[in-house]
Short mmCIF file of C-alpha atoms in Angstrom, two decimals:
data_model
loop_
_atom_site.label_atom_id
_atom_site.label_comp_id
_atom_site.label_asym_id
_atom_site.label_seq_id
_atom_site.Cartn_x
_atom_site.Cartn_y
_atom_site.Cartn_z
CA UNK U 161 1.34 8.06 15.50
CA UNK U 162 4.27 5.64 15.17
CA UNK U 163 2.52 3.92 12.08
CA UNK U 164 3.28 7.15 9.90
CA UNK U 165 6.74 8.29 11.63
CA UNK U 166 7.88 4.56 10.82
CA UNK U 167 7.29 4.71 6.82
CA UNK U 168 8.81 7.96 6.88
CA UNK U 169 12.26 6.78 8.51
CA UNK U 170 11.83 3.46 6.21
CA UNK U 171 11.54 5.52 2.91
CA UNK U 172 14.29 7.72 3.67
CA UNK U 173 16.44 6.06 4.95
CA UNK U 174 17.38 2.50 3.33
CA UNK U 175 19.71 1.29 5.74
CA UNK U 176 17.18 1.01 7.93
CA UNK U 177 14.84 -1.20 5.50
CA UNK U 178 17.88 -3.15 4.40
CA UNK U 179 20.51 -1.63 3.28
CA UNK U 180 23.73 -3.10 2.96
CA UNK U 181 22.44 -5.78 5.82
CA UNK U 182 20.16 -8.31 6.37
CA UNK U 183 16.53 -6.05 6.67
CA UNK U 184 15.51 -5.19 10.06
CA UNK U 185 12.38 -5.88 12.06
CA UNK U 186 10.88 -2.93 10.50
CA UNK U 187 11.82 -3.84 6.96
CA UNK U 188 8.42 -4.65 4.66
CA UNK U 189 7.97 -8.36 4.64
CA UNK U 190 5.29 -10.99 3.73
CA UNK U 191 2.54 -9.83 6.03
CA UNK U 192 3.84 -5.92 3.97
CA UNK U 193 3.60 -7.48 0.80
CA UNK U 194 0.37 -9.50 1.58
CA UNK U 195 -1.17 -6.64 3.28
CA UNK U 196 -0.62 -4.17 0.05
CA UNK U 197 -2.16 -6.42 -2.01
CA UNK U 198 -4.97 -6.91 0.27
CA UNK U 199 -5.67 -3.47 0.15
CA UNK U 200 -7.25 -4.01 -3.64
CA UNK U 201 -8.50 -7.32 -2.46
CA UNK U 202 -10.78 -7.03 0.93
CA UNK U 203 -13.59 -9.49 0.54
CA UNK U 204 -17.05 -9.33 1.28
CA UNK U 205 -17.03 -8.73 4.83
CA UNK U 206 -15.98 -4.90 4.42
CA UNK U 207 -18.17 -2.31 6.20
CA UNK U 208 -20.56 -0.75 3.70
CA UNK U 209 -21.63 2.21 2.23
CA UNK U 210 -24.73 4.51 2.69
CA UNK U 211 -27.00 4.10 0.32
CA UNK U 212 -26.29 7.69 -1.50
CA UNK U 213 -23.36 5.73 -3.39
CA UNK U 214 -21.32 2.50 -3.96
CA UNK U 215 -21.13 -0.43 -1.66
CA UNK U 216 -17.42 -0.13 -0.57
CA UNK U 217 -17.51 -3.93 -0.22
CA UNK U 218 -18.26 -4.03 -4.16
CA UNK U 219 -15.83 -1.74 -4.88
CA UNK U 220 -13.02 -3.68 -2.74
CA UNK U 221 -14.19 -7.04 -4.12
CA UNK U 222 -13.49 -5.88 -8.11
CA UNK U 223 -10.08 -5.61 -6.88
CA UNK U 224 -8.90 -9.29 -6.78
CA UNK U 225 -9.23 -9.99 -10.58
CA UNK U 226 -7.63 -6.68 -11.29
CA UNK U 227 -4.06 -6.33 -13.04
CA UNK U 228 -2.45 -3.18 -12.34
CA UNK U 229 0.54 -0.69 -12.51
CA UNK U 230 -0.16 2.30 -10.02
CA UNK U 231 2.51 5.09 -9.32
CA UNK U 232 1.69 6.79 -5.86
CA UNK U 233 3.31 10.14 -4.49
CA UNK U 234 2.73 10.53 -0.31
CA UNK U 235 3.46 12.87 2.51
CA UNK U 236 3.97 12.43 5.99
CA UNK U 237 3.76 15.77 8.01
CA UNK U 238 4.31 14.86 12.10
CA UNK U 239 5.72 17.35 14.34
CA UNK U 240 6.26 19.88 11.60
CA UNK U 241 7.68 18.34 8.97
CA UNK U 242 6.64 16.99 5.88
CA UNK U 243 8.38 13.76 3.77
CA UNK U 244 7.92 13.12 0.58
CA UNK U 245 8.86 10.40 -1.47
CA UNK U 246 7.37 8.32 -3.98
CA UNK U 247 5.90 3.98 -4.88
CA UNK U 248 4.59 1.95 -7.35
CA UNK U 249 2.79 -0.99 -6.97
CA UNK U 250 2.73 -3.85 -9.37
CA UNK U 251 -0.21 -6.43 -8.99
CA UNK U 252 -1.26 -9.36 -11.06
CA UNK U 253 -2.27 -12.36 -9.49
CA UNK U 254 -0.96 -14.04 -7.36
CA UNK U 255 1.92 -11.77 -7.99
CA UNK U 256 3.06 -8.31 -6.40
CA UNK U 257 5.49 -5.65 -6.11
CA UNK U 258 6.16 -2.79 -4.51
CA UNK U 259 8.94 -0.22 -5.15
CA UNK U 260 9.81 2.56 -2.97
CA UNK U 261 12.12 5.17 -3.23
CA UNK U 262 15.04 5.76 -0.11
CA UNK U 263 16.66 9.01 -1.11
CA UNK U 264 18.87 9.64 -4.12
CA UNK U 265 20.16 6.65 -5.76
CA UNK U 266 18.52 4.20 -3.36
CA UNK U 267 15.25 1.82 -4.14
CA UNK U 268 13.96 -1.14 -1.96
CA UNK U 269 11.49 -3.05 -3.52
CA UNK U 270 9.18 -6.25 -2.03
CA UNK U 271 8.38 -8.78 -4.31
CA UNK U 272 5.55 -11.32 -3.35
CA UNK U 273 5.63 -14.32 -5.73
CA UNK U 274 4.87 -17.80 -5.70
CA UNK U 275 7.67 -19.37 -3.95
CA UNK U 276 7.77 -16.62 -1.30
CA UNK U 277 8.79 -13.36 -0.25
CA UNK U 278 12.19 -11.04 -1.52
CA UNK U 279 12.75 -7.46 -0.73
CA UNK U 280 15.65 -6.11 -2.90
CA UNK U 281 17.56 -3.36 -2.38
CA UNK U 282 19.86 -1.00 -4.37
CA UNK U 283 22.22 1.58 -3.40
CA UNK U 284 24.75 3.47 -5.09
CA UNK U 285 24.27 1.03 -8.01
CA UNK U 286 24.64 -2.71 -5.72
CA UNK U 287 21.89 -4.44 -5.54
CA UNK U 288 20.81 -7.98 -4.10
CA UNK U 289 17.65 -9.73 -3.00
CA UNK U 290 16.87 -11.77 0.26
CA UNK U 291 13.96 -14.11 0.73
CA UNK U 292 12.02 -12.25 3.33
CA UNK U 293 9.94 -15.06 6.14
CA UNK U 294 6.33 -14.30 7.12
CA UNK U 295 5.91 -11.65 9.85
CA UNK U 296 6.33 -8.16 10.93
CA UNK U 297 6.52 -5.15 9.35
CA UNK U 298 3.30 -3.87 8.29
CA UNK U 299 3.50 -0.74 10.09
CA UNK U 300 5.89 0.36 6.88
CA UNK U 301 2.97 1.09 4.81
CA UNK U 302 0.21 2.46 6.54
CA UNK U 303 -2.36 2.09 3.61
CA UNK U 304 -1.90 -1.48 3.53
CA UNK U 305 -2.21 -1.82 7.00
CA UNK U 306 -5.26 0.07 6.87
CA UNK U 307 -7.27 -1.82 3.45
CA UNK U 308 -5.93 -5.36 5.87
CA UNK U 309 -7.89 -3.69 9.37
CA UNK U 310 -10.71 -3.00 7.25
CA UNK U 311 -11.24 -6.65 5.40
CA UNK U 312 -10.60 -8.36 8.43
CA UNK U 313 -12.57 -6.55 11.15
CA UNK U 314 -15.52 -4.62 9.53
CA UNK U 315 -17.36 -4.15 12.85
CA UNK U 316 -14.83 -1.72 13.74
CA UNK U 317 -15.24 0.78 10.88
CA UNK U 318 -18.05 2.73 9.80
CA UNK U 319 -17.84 3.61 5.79
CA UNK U 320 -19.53 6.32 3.63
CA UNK U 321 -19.78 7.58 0.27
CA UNK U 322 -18.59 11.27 -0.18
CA UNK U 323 -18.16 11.56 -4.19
CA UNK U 324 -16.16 10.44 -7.34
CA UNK U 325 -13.42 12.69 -8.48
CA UNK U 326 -10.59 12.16 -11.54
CA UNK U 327 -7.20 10.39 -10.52
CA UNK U 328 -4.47 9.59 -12.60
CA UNK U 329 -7.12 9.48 -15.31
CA UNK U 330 -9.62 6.96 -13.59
CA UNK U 331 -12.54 7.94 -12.55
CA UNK U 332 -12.42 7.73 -8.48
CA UNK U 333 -15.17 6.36 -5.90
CA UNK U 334 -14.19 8.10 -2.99
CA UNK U 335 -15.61 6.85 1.24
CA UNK U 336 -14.85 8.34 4.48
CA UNK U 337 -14.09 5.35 7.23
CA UNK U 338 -13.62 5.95 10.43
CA UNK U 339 -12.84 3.51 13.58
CA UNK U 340 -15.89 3.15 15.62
CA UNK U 341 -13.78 2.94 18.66
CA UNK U 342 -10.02 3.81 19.39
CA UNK U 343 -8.31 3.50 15.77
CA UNK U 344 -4.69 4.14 15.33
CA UNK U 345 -5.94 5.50 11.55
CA UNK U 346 -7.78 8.18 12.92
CA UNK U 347 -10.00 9.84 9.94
CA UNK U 348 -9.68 8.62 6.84
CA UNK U 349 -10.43 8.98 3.15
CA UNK U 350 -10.00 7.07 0.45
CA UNK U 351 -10.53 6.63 -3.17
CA UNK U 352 -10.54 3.26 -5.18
CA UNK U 353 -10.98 3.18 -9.54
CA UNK U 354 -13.98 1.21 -10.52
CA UNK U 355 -12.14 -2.10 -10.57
CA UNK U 356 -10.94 -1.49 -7.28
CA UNK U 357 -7.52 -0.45 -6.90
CA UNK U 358 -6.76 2.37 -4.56
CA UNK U 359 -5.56 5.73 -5.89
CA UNK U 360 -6.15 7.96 -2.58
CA UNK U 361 -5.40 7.65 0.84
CA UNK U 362 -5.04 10.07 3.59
CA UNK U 363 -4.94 9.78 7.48
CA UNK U 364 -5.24 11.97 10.19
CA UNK U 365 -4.69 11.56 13.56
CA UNK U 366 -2.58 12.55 16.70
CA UNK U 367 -1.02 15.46 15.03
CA UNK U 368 0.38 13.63 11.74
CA UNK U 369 -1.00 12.96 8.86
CA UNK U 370 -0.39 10.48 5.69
CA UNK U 371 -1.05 11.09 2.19
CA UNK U 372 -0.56 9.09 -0.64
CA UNK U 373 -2.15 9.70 -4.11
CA UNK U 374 -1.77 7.77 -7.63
CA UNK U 375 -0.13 9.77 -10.13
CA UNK U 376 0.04 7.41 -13.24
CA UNK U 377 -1.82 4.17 -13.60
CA UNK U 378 -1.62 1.43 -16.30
CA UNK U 379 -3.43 -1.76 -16.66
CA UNK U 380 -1.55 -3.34 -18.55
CA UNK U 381 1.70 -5.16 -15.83
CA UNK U 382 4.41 -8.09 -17.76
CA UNK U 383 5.16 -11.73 -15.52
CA UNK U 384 8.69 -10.05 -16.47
CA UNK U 385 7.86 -7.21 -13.76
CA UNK U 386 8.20 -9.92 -11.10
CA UNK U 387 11.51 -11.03 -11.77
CA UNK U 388 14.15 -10.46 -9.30
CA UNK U 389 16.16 -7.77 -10.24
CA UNK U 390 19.16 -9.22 -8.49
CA UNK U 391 20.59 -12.23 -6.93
CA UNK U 392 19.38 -13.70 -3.99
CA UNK U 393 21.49 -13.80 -1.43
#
């Protein structure tokens, strides 16, 4: 499951998001950036719910006029071992961010503003910021990449209700989606707040699995959270 071993290696390892270089291939980039925020903003094609709960489409659709703050811990366990590490995602429109922790003393963050894309990084207290083009990438955060393969091809997912439950203080609306053919996501479940930001998501397939949970949540984010925390190089 090369989705999951890939965010792992990115997280914990910054050089090889960035670093002290230009970012690589697998560094998060517009399509990242676009795809995160897509996962609070899938329209109204998104497979449906059984009837015993919320429509996931209604749920998913609250999520484009919502302003947010979200803190997320997540695991990767694959061949053994488990990761851990730790994002937050910033989101008022049109703007986001996403931070992510690389180890100690060592942050990457992708900003996705109105003049474009910057991912940031800081290491042993230098940091700078390069405007990031349109592309590759997405495979660095597998819940984005999943909440994008769910708005844009519904026929390939099959969605139902299996509960609420309490996260970071919001009351959760929780589905189980699964690929109705071959999905690299395997099972998954996942958990959005009434205005449709996601606080839950796990995957499980081929042996590895992904976790990521919210563990603090604010709705309150400042246009000063989008700017740069560094030059641009």
């Amino acid at each position: 499951m090369r989705i999951l071993i890939g965010v792992a290696a990115c997280a914990l390892a910054l050089a090889a998001c960035g670093g002290a270089a230009a970012p690589s291939a697998q560094a998060p980039t517009t399509t990242a950036a676009v795809a995160a925020a897509t996962a609070t903003q899938a329209g109204s094609t998104a497979a449906a719910a059984t009837a015993s709960g919320p429509n996931i489409n209604d749920v998913l659709k609250a999520g484009k006029n919502s302003t947010y703050k979200a803190t997320y811990t997540w695991s990767i366990t694959a061949g053994g071992q488990t990761q851990t590490s730790e994002q937050t995602w910033f989101y008022k429109a049109p703007n986001s961010r996403f931070d992510f922790s690389a180890g100690p003393g060592a942050t990457f963050s992708v900003f996705s503003l109105a003049d474009g894309t910057y991912v940031c990084t800081n290491a042993g207290g230098q940091g700078f910021c390069q405007k990031s083009p349109a592309g590759t990438a997405l495979q660095s955060n597998p819940a984005a990449d999943f909440g994008l393969q769910l708005q844009n091809n519904p026929d390939q997912f099959n969605s139902s209700f299996t509960g609420t439950k309490s996260i970071a203080g919001q009351q959760a609306q929780c589905y189980a989606v699964k690929g109705v053919a071959s999905s690299t996501f395997g099972d998954v479940n996942s958990c959005y707040s009434s205005t449709g930001v996601p606080l839950l998501t796990t995957m499980s397939a081929q042996g590895s699995t992904f976790a990521m949970e919210a563990t603090s949540f604010s709705a309150t984010v400042a246009d000063s959270d989008f700017t740069l925390p560094a030059a641009v190089r």
